[in-house]
Amino acid sequence: MSGTRKSDTLSLMEHIDTFPTAAVAVVGDIILDEYVWGEVSRISPEAPVPVVDVKNQTIMLGGAANVVNNMVSFGARPILCGVVGEDEEGRAVLERLEQLGITTEGIVLERGRVTTKKTRIVAQNQQVVRYDREVRSRIGEASRLAILKAVKKRLSDLDAIVVSDYGKGVVTPDLMAELISLTRGKKIPIAVDPKPPNFPFYKGVSVITPNHYEAAAFCGFSITDEEGLVRAGKKMLCDLRCSAVLVTQGREGMTLFEKKGRVTHVPTVAKKVFDVTGAGDTAIAVFGLGLARGLDLRSAAIISNFAAGIVVGEVGTTTVKSDELKKAIAASLLEL
Ligand SMILES: Nc1ncnc2c1ncn2[C@@H]1O[C@H](COP(=O)(O)OP(=O)(O)OP(=O)(O)O)[C@@H](O)[C@H]1O
Ligand SMILES: [Mg+2]
């Protein structure tokens, strides 16, 4: 927080109160996260593997749907645009979204496609195995057009678009080009949580938010020190012609590279770290809400870093609430 004045920090708090009015479209890969909870007390006589005695099963929204989940937790009502299959998992996704109180008009049911599901079998608090059921081929043209139609319908009141790319086929060069062209000349920033090797698709978006591994994969060199990080930031800004690149760095926090040349490092505020799953989704969700409500890039990054710092400190929780976020910011104010 060095260099941040008290008045700036107070203004961040005020912006959080405006999150419920943010109109955001989240476009991307919808995932259903399934957890099978059980206990292991013996090794199978059939093969050297543990036998899990299943006690419970839970599901959670993942991928782009978890980004939306994070936004809803701040009172926002985003529209989620993506694809599910005509299967039980697809119906579970729709049901969850309805429970969150948000529209499902942007969800396309693609015949012949399966809904991406990641199943973790957990025993004695340890993951025994994870298995995925998915197709990663590009979505069909009809699905792409339906997604674009849903975005277009909302365009006149949209404040921002967040693209959550998990490399499962929703984000294609055509879709990105069309989203960029729809928003041209309008004040609708596009922020992308990217996936290598799709980086070239994002040319011309406002901001991308890779983690440092993704940034290194695109740049073709490993990022081991500050010099490498700066080189990577500059390369991505230049190659993808973005206004900014926000590189998230796990326990090191995040670094914002702006086109104008300013580089801002935001150190993590996490005091305890229990579960880092979903931190990236929380970060892009809050960053997107911040941009939607008119925060500058730097303030949006600071606020998203606070939110991600909270979410990693909680086990099994993937979202943060406004009052928790404001409390964390208030606590840091005392330290200034
Ligand atoms: N181990 C950690 N300690 C402290 N803060 C963390 C840690 N991991 C993540 N964070 C916070 O969460 C933010 C995003 O995390 P990270 O850089 O790991 O993104 P990611 O790799 O995209 O995450 P995901 O695995 O959810 O996709 C970081 O910028 C930081 O603020
Ligand atoms: Mg990520």
Tab-separated table of C-alpha atoms and ligand atoms in Angstrom:
chain	number	residue	atom	x	y	z
A	1	MET	CA	0.000	0.000	0.000
A	2	SER	CA	3.009	2.300	-0.042
A	3	GLY	CA	2.285	5.480	-1.911
A	4	THR	CA	-1.468	5.191	-1.392
A	5	ARG	CA	-3.008	8.152	0.409
A	6	LYS	CA	-5.776	7.855	2.996
A	7	SER	CA	-8.216	9.720	0.765
A	8	ASP	CA	-7.555	7.207	-2.052
A	9	THR	CA	-8.267	4.352	0.291
A	10	LEU	CA	-11.509	5.944	1.489
A	11	SER	CA	-12.564	6.382	-2.118
A	12	LEU	CA	-11.983	2.650	-2.725
A	13	MET	CA	-14.431	1.905	0.090
A	14	GLU	CA	-17.051	4.193	-1.439
A	15	HIS	CA	-16.669	2.458	-4.799
A	16	ILE	CA	-17.403	-0.935	-3.249
A	17	ASP	CA	-20.836	0.398	-2.265
A	18	THR	CA	-21.570	1.085	-5.933
A	19	PHE	CA	-20.756	-2.486	-7.074
A	20	PRO	CA	-24.425	-3.609	-6.979
A	21	THR	CA	-25.208	-1.231	-9.835
A	22	ALA	CA	-22.365	-2.475	-12.082
A	23	ALA	CA	-23.664	-3.955	-15.335
A	24	VAL	CA	-21.132	-6.563	-16.431
A	25	ALA	CA	-21.239	-9.360	-18.991
A	26	VAL	CA	-19.020	-12.305	-18.094
A	27	VAL	CA	-18.191	-14.348	-21.185
A	28	GLY	CA	-16.291	-17.606	-20.973
A	29	ASP	CA	-15.989	-21.240	-20.017
A	30	ILE	CA	-18.550	-22.473	-17.527
A	31	ILE	CA	-17.344	-25.228	-15.220
A	32	LEU	CA	-19.122	-27.298	-12.611
A	33	ASP	CA	-16.877	-28.209	-9.689
A	34	GLU	CA	-17.940	-31.382	-7.951
A	35	TYR	CA	-16.594	-32.623	-4.617
A	36	VAL	CA	-17.072	-36.163	-3.383
A	37	TRP	CA	-16.280	-36.290	0.325
A	38	GLY	CA	-15.457	-39.572	2.031
A	39	GLU	CA	-13.183	-41.573	4.252
A	40	VAL	CA	-10.489	-44.112	3.522
A	41	SER	CA	-9.781	-46.961	5.894
A	42	ARG	CA	-8.451	-49.637	3.591
A	43	ILE	CA	-6.600	-50.377	0.394
A	44	SER	CA	-8.542	-52.096	-2.333
A	45	PRO	CA	-7.976	-55.824	-2.773
A	46	GLU	CA	-8.349	-55.275	-6.531
A	47	ALA	CA	-5.521	-52.783	-7.081
A	48	PRO	CA	-3.125	-50.758	-4.893
A	49	VAL	CA	-5.584	-47.872	-4.514
A	50	PRO	CA	-7.534	-46.504	-1.526
A	51	VAL	CA	-11.215	-47.379	-1.198
A	52	VAL	CA	-13.242	-44.245	-0.494
A	53	ASP	CA	-16.357	-44.634	1.600
A	54	VAL	CA	-18.477	-41.773	0.238
A	55	LYS	CA	-20.242	-39.634	2.850
A	56	ASN	CA	-21.302	-36.564	0.944
A	57	GLN	CA	-21.296	-34.860	-2.440
A	58	THR	CA	-21.358	-31.132	-3.201
A	59	ILE	CA	-21.240	-28.976	-6.312
A	60	MET	CA	-20.010	-25.448	-6.905
A	61	LEU	CA	-19.964	-23.077	-9.845
A	62	GLY	CA	-16.538	-22.888	-11.459
A	63	GLY	CA	-14.683	-21.032	-14.201
A	64	ALA	CA	-16.645	-18.103	-15.645
A	65	ALA	CA	-19.573	-19.115	-13.419
A	66	ASN	CA	-17.371	-18.644	-10.354
A	67	VAL	CA	-16.395	-15.176	-11.572
A	68	VAL	CA	-20.113	-14.388	-11.707
A	69	ASN	CA	-20.581	-15.963	-8.277
A	70	ASN	CA	-17.949	-13.575	-6.919
A	71	MET	CA	-19.677	-10.569	-8.457
A	72	VAL	CA	-23.050	-11.618	-7.022
A	73	SER	CA	-21.465	-11.752	-3.591
A	74	PHE	CA	-20.963	-7.953	-3.903
A	75	GLY	CA	-24.604	-7.480	-4.822
A	76	ALA	CA	-24.003	-7.162	-8.580
A	77	ARG	CA	-26.252	-8.892	-11.137
A	78	PRO	CA	-23.956	-9.780	-14.054
A	79	ILE	CA	-25.048	-11.653	-17.148
A	80	LEU	CA	-23.134	-14.876	-17.754
A	81	CYS	CA	-22.589	-15.844	-21.381
A	82	GLY	CA	-21.258	-19.309	-22.109
A	83	VAL	CA	-22.105	-22.829	-23.149
A	84	VAL	CA	-23.379	-25.893	-21.308
A	85	GLY	CA	-24.387	-29.315	-22.612
A	86	GLU	CA	-27.856	-30.783	-22.524
A	87	ASP	CA	-27.034	-32.855	-19.477
A	88	GLU	CA	-27.579	-33.104	-15.749
A	89	GLU	CA	-24.542	-30.885	-15.109
A	90	GLY	CA	-25.848	-28.202	-17.461
A	91	ARG	CA	-29.160	-28.221	-15.614
A	92	ALA	CA	-27.305	-27.970	-12.289
A	93	VAL	CA	-25.463	-24.879	-13.564
A	94	LEU	CA	-28.725	-23.223	-14.624
A	95	GLU	CA	-30.347	-24.063	-11.310
A	96	ARG	CA	-27.439	-22.565	-9.350
A	97	LEU	CA	-27.531	-19.378	-11.407
A	98	GLU	CA	-31.261	-19.066	-10.768
A	99	GLN	CA	-30.607	-19.528	-7.061
A	100	LEU	CA	-28.121	-16.660	-7.278
A	101	GLY	CA	-30.917	-14.577	-8.766
A	102	ILE	CA	-29.234	-13.836	-12.064
A	103	THR	CA	-30.448	-14.233	-15.604
A	104	THR	CA	-29.606	-17.352	-17.604
A	105	GLU	CA	-30.444	-15.737	-20.961
A	106	GLY	CA	-26.769	-15.744	-21.978
A	107	ILE	CA	-26.333	-19.486	-21.451
A	108	VAL	CA	-26.371	-21.515	-24.645
A	109	LEU	CA	-27.264	-25.200	-24.623
A	110	GLU	CA	-25.107	-26.855	-27.255
A	111	ARG	CA	-26.348	-30.214	-28.434
A	112	GLY	CA	-23.737	-32.950	-28.384
A	113	ARG	CA	-21.446	-31.061	-26.019
A	114	VAL	CA	-20.870	-32.050	-22.416
A	115	THR	CA	-20.835	-29.521	-19.604
A	116	THR	CA	-17.302	-29.258	-18.229
A	117	LYS	CA	-17.177	-30.971	-14.848
A	118	LYS	CA	-14.197	-31.431	-12.565
A	119	THR	CA	-14.691	-33.980	-9.840
A	120	ARG	CA	-12.442	-34.117	-6.796
A	121	ILE	CA	-12.586	-37.072	-4.466
A	122	VAL	CA	-11.515	-35.910	-1.041
A	123	ALA	CA	-10.835	-38.142	1.957
A	124	GLN	CA	-9.421	-37.067	5.323
A	125	ASN	CA	-9.136	-33.530	3.869
A	126	GLN	CA	-6.831	-34.708	1.092
A	127	GLN	CA	-7.588	-34.940	-2.571
A	128	VAL	CA	-7.351	-38.594	-3.591
A	129	VAL	CA	-7.912	-38.006	-7.293
A	130	ARG	CA	-9.489	-35.513	-9.656
A	131	TYR	CA	-11.170	-36.491	-12.854
A	132	ASP	CA	-12.445	-34.166	-15.557
A	133	ARG	CA	-15.187	-34.627	-18.079
A	134	GLU	CA	-15.033	-32.076	-20.846
A	135	VAL	CA	-14.581	-31.310	-24.507
A	136	ARG	CA	-12.127	-28.592	-25.418
A	137	SER	CA	-13.035	-28.168	-29.068
A	138	ARG	CA	-14.220	-24.753	-30.205
A	139	ILE	CA	-17.931	-24.095	-29.755
A	140	GLY	CA	-20.132	-24.160	-32.848
A	141	GLU	CA	-20.997	-21.085	-34.870
A	142	ALA	CA	-24.610	-21.080	-33.643
A	143	SER	CA	-23.394	-20.973	-30.025
A	144	ARG	CA	-20.974	-18.151	-30.763
A	145	LEU	CA	-23.689	-16.112	-32.450
A	146	ALA	CA	-26.091	-16.750	-29.577
A	147	ILE	CA	-23.483	-15.486	-27.089
A	148	LEU	CA	-22.892	-12.370	-29.161
A	149	LYS	CA	-26.623	-11.780	-29.440
A	150	ALA	CA	-26.959	-11.924	-25.647
A	151	VAL	CA	-24.127	-9.390	-25.223
A	152	LYS	CA	-25.525	-7.142	-27.950
A	153	LYS	CA	-28.953	-7.098	-26.301
A	154	ARG	CA	-27.385	-5.633	-23.136
A	155	LEU	CA	-24.820	-3.450	-24.851
A	156	SER	CA	-26.546	-0.113	-24.289
A	157	ASP	CA	-26.323	-0.477	-20.501
A	158	LEU	CA	-23.130	-2.501	-20.168
A	159	ASP	CA	-20.328	-1.008	-18.057
A	160	ALA	CA	-17.706	-3.699	-18.738
A	161	ILE	CA	-17.088	-7.135	-20.222
A	162	VAL	CA	-15.037	-9.756	-18.402
A	163	VAL	CA	-13.759	-12.723	-20.398
A	164	SER	CA	-12.912	-15.789	-18.315
A	165	ASP	CA	-10.961	-18.111	-20.618
A	166	TYR	CA	-10.276	-21.587	-19.281
A	167	GLY	CA	-9.370	-22.923	-22.718
A	168	LYS	CA	-12.518	-25.042	-23.060
A	169	GLY	CA	-13.574	-23.689	-26.431
A	170	VAL	CA	-15.880	-20.723	-25.814
A	171	VAL	CA	-13.210	-18.101	-26.422
A	172	THR	CA	-12.294	-18.139	-30.110
A	173	PRO	CA	-10.568	-15.571	-32.337
A	174	ASP	CA	-13.929	-14.751	-33.977
A	175	LEU	CA	-15.721	-14.241	-30.678
A	176	MET	CA	-12.965	-11.955	-29.363
A	177	ALA	CA	-12.823	-9.924	-32.582
A	178	GLU	CA	-16.587	-9.486	-32.497
A	179	LEU	CA	-16.624	-8.463	-28.817
A	180	ILE	CA	-13.897	-5.911	-29.522
A	181	SER	CA	-15.780	-4.549	-32.503
A	182	LEU	CA	-19.074	-4.353	-30.536
A	183	THR	CA	-17.422	-2.209	-27.857
A	184	ARG	CA	-15.395	-0.009	-30.215
A	185	GLY	CA	-16.005	3.683	-29.566
A	186	LYS	CA	-17.975	2.884	-26.412
A	187	LYS	CA	-16.709	3.179	-22.874
A	188	ILE	CA	-16.939	-0.562	-22.234
A	189	PRO	CA	-13.588	-1.990	-21.141
A	190	ILE	CA	-12.877	-5.673	-21.836
A	191	ALA	CA	-10.800	-7.450	-19.185
A	192	VAL	CA	-9.584	-10.968	-19.948
A	193	ASP	CA	-8.411	-13.682	-17.563
A	194	PRO	CA	-6.322	-15.395	-20.231
A	195	LYS	CA	-5.206	-18.886	-21.079
A	196	PRO	CA	-2.141	-19.753	-23.102
A	197	PRO	CA	-2.068	-20.451	-26.039
A	198	ASN	CA	-5.065	-18.161	-26.725
A	199	PHE	CA	-3.165	-14.920	-26.058
A	200	PRO	CA	-3.125	-13.819	-29.718
A	201	PHE	CA	-6.967	-13.805	-29.667
A	202	TYR	CA	-6.936	-10.966	-27.118
A	203	LYS	CA	-5.177	-8.433	-29.312
A	204	GLY	CA	-6.874	-5.064	-28.738
A	205	VAL	CA	-8.714	-5.784	-25.455
A	206	SER	CA	-8.332	-3.297	-22.605
A	207	VAL	CA	-6.622	-5.467	-19.993
A	208	ILE	CA	-5.417	-9.034	-19.563
A	209	THR	CA	-4.749	-10.549	-16.128
A	210	PRO	CA	-2.379	-13.526	-16.577
A	211	ASN	CA	-0.650	-15.180	-13.663
A	212	HIS	CA	3.129	-15.190	-13.967
A	213	TYR	CA	3.234	-18.743	-15.393
A	214	GLU	CA	0.768	-17.802	-18.124
A	215	ALA	CA	2.730	-14.624	-18.830
A	216	ALA	CA	5.961	-16.640	-19.093
A	217	ALA	CA	4.320	-19.219	-21.364
A	218	PHE	CA	3.246	-16.497	-23.783
A	219	CYS	CA	6.549	-14.630	-23.659
A	220	GLY	CA	8.669	-17.739	-24.133
A	221	PHE	CA	10.999	-17.078	-21.203
A	222	SER	CA	10.707	-17.842	-17.509
A	223	ILE	CA	10.065	-15.012	-15.086
A	224	THR	CA	12.486	-15.419	-12.201
A	225	ASP	CA	13.198	-11.846	-11.157
A	226	GLU	CA	11.879	-8.292	-11.417
A	227	GLU	CA	13.778	-7.658	-14.616
A	228	GLY	CA	12.109	-10.675	-16.290
A	229	LEU	CA	8.705	-9.584	-15.005
A	230	VAL	CA	9.125	-6.083	-16.433
A	231	ARG	CA	10.339	-7.490	-19.741
A	232	ALA	CA	7.286	-9.788	-19.895
A	233	GLY	CA	4.880	-6.972	-18.978
A	234	LYS	CA	6.273	-4.749	-21.709
A	235	LYS	CA	6.207	-7.533	-24.292
A	236	MET	CA	2.551	-8.360	-23.584
A	237	LEU	CA	1.547	-4.668	-23.675
A	238	CYS	CA	3.289	-4.238	-26.980
A	239	ASP	CA	2.293	-7.508	-28.708
A	240	LEU	CA	-1.350	-7.412	-27.610
A	241	ARG	CA	-1.822	-3.622	-27.804
A	242	CYS	CA	-3.677	-3.565	-24.459
A	243	SER	CA	-4.098	-0.505	-22.240
A	244	ALA	CA	-2.766	-2.541	-19.354
A	245	VAL	CA	-1.532	-5.940	-18.254
A	246	LEU	CA	-2.068	-7.120	-14.686
A	247	VAL	CA	0.273	-9.983	-13.818
A	248	THR	CA	-0.882	-11.876	-10.722
A	249	GLN	CA	1.950	-13.475	-8.806
A	250	GLY	CA	0.416	-15.655	-6.101
A	251	ARG	CA	2.071	-14.851	-2.775
A	252	GLU	CA	3.912	-11.896	-4.320
A	253	GLY	CA	0.642	-10.092	-5.082
A	254	MET	CA	0.302	-8.498	-8.512
A	255	THR	CA	1.979	-6.022	-10.839
A	256	LEU	CA	0.141	-3.615	-13.120
A	257	PHE	CA	1.785	-2.497	-16.369
A	258	GLU	CA	0.130	0.454	-18.052
A	259	LYS	CA	0.566	1.515	-21.666
A	260	LYS	CA	1.809	4.921	-20.512
A	261	GLY	CA	4.791	3.137	-18.977
A	262	ARG	CA	3.807	3.185	-15.324
A	263	VAL	CA	4.543	-0.036	-13.428
A	264	THR	CA	2.809	-0.530	-10.070
A	265	HIS	CA	3.533	-3.445	-7.787
A	266	VAL	CA	0.741	-4.309	-5.348
A	267	PRO	CA	2.025	-6.642	-2.607
A	268	THR	CA	-0.324	-9.276	-1.223
A	269	VAL	CA	-2.335	-8.352	1.839
A	270	ALA	CA	-3.013	-11.996	2.780
A	271	LYS	CA	-2.123	-12.604	6.420
A	272	LYS	CA	-2.884	-16.310	6.349
A	273	VAL	CA	-3.112	-18.641	3.374
A	274	PHE	CA	-5.262	-21.764	3.519
A	275	ASP	CA	-6.749	-22.318	0.101
A	276	VAL	CA	-5.598	-20.542	-3.040
A	277	THR	CA	-8.191	-22.136	-5.338
A	278	GLY	CA	-10.311	-19.576	-7.085
A	279	ALA	CA	-8.130	-16.595	-6.114
A	280	GLY	CA	-7.737	-15.761	-9.803
A	281	ASP	CA	-11.535	-15.747	-10.274
A	282	THR	CA	-11.992	-13.440	-7.289
A	283	ALA	CA	-9.263	-11.150	-8.597
A	284	ILE	CA	-10.753	-10.740	-12.100
A	285	ALA	CA	-14.305	-10.427	-10.702
A	286	VAL	CA	-13.403	-7.526	-8.410
A	287	PHE	CA	-11.085	-5.972	-10.985
A	288	GLY	CA	-13.961	-6.100	-13.509
A	289	LEU	CA	-16.459	-4.615	-11.045
A	290	GLY	CA	-13.976	-1.851	-10.245
A	291	LEU	CA	-13.495	-0.950	-13.914
A	292	ALA	CA	-17.253	-1.144	-14.478
A	293	ARG	CA	-17.828	1.410	-11.731
A	294	GLY	CA	-15.252	3.791	-13.113
A	295	LEU	CA	-12.228	3.023	-10.954
A	296	ASP	CA	-8.884	3.690	-12.593
A	297	LEU	CA	-6.759	0.630	-13.438
A	298	ARG	CA	-4.486	1.052	-10.446
A	299	SER	CA	-7.312	1.358	-7.898
A	300	ALA	CA	-9.146	-1.593	-9.485
A	301	ALA	CA	-5.962	-3.668	-9.137
A	302	ILE	CA	-5.478	-2.638	-5.484
A	303	ILE	CA	-9.044	-3.527	-4.597
A	304	SER	CA	-8.909	-6.884	-6.415
A	305	ASN	CA	-5.681	-7.708	-4.600
A	306	PHE	CA	-7.437	-7.061	-1.275
A	307	ALA	CA	-10.288	-9.377	-2.277
A	308	ALA	CA	-7.951	-12.164	-3.464
A	309	GLY	CA	-5.944	-11.773	-0.246
A	310	ILE	CA	-9.095	-12.460	1.776
A	311	VAL	CA	-10.290	-15.431	-0.274
A	312	VAL	CA	-6.977	-17.322	0.079
A	313	GLY	CA	-7.305	-17.069	3.862
A	314	GLU	CA	-10.521	-19.078	3.955
A	315	VAL	CA	-10.982	-22.793	3.398
A	316	GLY	CA	-13.647	-23.850	0.932
A	317	THR	CA	-14.921	-20.312	0.335
A	318	THR	CA	-14.516	-18.840	-3.096
A	319	THR	CA	-16.208	-15.498	-2.650
A	320	VAL	CA	-15.774	-12.355	-0.579
A	321	LYS	CA	-18.481	-10.023	0.693
A	322	SER	CA	-18.490	-6.214	0.589
A	323	ASP	CA	-18.207	-5.787	4.348
A	324	GLU	CA	-15.217	-8.174	4.551
A	325	LEU	CA	-13.494	-6.272	1.761
A	326	LYS	CA	-14.189	-2.916	3.379
A	327	LYS	CA	-12.956	-4.233	6.726
A	328	ALA	CA	-9.678	-5.370	5.137
A	329	ILE	CA	-9.208	-1.982	3.501
A	330	ALA	CA	-10.052	-0.191	6.755
A	331	ALA	CA	-7.495	-2.342	8.607
A	332	SER	CA	-4.814	-1.401	6.091
A	333	LEU	CA	-5.754	2.263	6.579
A	334	LEU	CA	-4.770	1.937	10.218
A	335	GLU	CA	-1.383	0.659	9.137
A	336	LEU	CA	-0.720	3.635	6.857
B	1	LIG	N1	-0.114	-17.963	-1.693
B	1	LIG	C1	-0.657	-16.745	-1.710
B	1	LIG	N2	-0.374	-15.848	-0.733
B	1	LIG	C2	-0.918	-14.619	-0.735
B	1	LIG	N3	-1.757	-14.155	-1.685
B	1	LIG	C3	-2.085	-14.988	-2.682
B	1	LIG	C4	-1.548	-16.318	-2.763
B	1	LIG	N4	-2.038	-16.915	-3.863
B	1	LIG	C5	-2.832	-15.999	-4.445
B	1	LIG	N5	-2.863	-14.838	-3.754
B	1	LIG	C6	-3.631	-13.618	-4.105
B	1	LIG	O1	-4.517	-13.955	-5.177
B	1	LIG	C7	-4.148	-13.251	-6.387
B	1	LIG	C8	-4.336	-14.161	-7.585
B	1	LIG	O2	-3.609	-15.347	-7.380
B	1	LIG	P1	-2.721	-16.067	-8.493
B	1	LIG	O3	-1.650	-15.170	-8.956
B	1	LIG	O4	-2.329	-17.371	-7.909
B	1	LIG	O5	-3.761	-16.213	-9.662
B	1	LIG	P2	-4.128	-17.502	-10.549
B	1	LIG	O6	-2.931	-18.342	-10.706
B	1	LIG	O7	-4.811	-16.991	-11.749
B	1	LIG	O8	-5.168	-18.224	-9.621
B	1	LIG	P3	-6.127	-19.438	-10.044
B	1	LIG	O9	-5.359	-20.648	-9.669
B	1	LIG	O10	-7.330	-19.203	-9.196
B	1	LIG	O11	-6.384	-19.307	-11.514
B	1	LIG	C9	-2.712	-12.812	-6.152
B	1	LIG	O12	-2.426	-11.690	-6.947
B	1	LIG	C10	-2.722	-12.526	-4.651
B	1	LIG	O13	-3.322	-11.284	-4.367
B	2	MG	MG	-6.069	-17.914	-13.226
